[in-house]
């Protein structure tokens, strides 16, 4: 006795549609699971540690938003930064950085060491950044420490930093010596024309926040995430 008369088979022409519906349902459920999982993750905590290029940078909110979208988890960026300060000041701020218990520390501390009127020699700057890196790595052994080279200087701001490239290279060498990371944002600025660069950095030192974000953030998102997030 057969049961086909009571339970007729699904017509062949409907089978592809049923299969497609099941695939779509699976994808929706998978997406919901991923969203739910992301919402349970604690925020990725980032501390930006630096000078006015961080204190007045304005790129941090964009980094929060775009890195969160890339990683599918919350991201919180805080700053420990002060305009006009050097690595000497930074040495006194390590407790503040450590207290925030960051997962990632972004560091730019060469810019004012390189000014001729602050009298921080290249040798002292090397020693200071080395001590900063050693203390942070010792006190926050799980944190990723990423040194950065920021934007170019021009006009008077450039004239008072005649050897800024040497300070950047020195800080980079100290990071590499310790197996730490280095992100160079300068190539992004070099792609701008002279007129675009002048408009982007009107005072010769501090970029407009929206332009800084357009150059710095995609670079950092790709580096931190370790993949292309469509930036």
Coordinates of N, CA and C in Angstrom, one line a residue, residues 3 9 13 33 36 57 66 81 117 131 149 196 214:
X3 N 1.4 5.6 0.2 CA 0.8 6.7 0.9 C 0.9 8.0 0.0
X9 N 3.7 14.4 -2.9 CA 5.0 15.0 -2.9 C 4.9 16.5 -3.3
X13 N 8.5 21.9 -9.3 CA 8.8 23.3 -9.6 C 8.8 24.2 -8.3
X33 N 22.1 35.8 15.6 CA 23.0 35.2 16.6 C 24.2 36.1 16.7
X36 N 23.4 39.3 18.5 CA 23.3 39.1 20.0 C 24.6 38.8 20.7
X57 N 42.6 66.4 18.1 CA 42.6 65.7 16.8 C 41.2 65.5 16.2
X66 N 33.6 53.5 13.3 CA 34.0 52.6 12.1 C 34.7 51.3 12.6
X81 N 45.9 63.1 26.8 CA 46.7 64.0 25.8 C 46.6 65.4 26.3
X117 N 62.7 74.8 20.8 CA 62.6 75.5 22.0 C 62.2 74.7 23.2
X131 N 61.4 54.3 28.0 CA 60.9 54.0 29.4 C 59.4 54.0 29.4
X149 N 53.0 57.7 13.5 CA 53.5 59.0 12.9 C 52.3 59.7 12.3
X196 N 45.5 71.3 -1.3 CA 44.6 70.5 -0.4 C 45.3 70.3 1.0
X214 N 39.5 61.2 8.0 CA 39.4 60.6 6.7 C 40.7 59.9 6.3

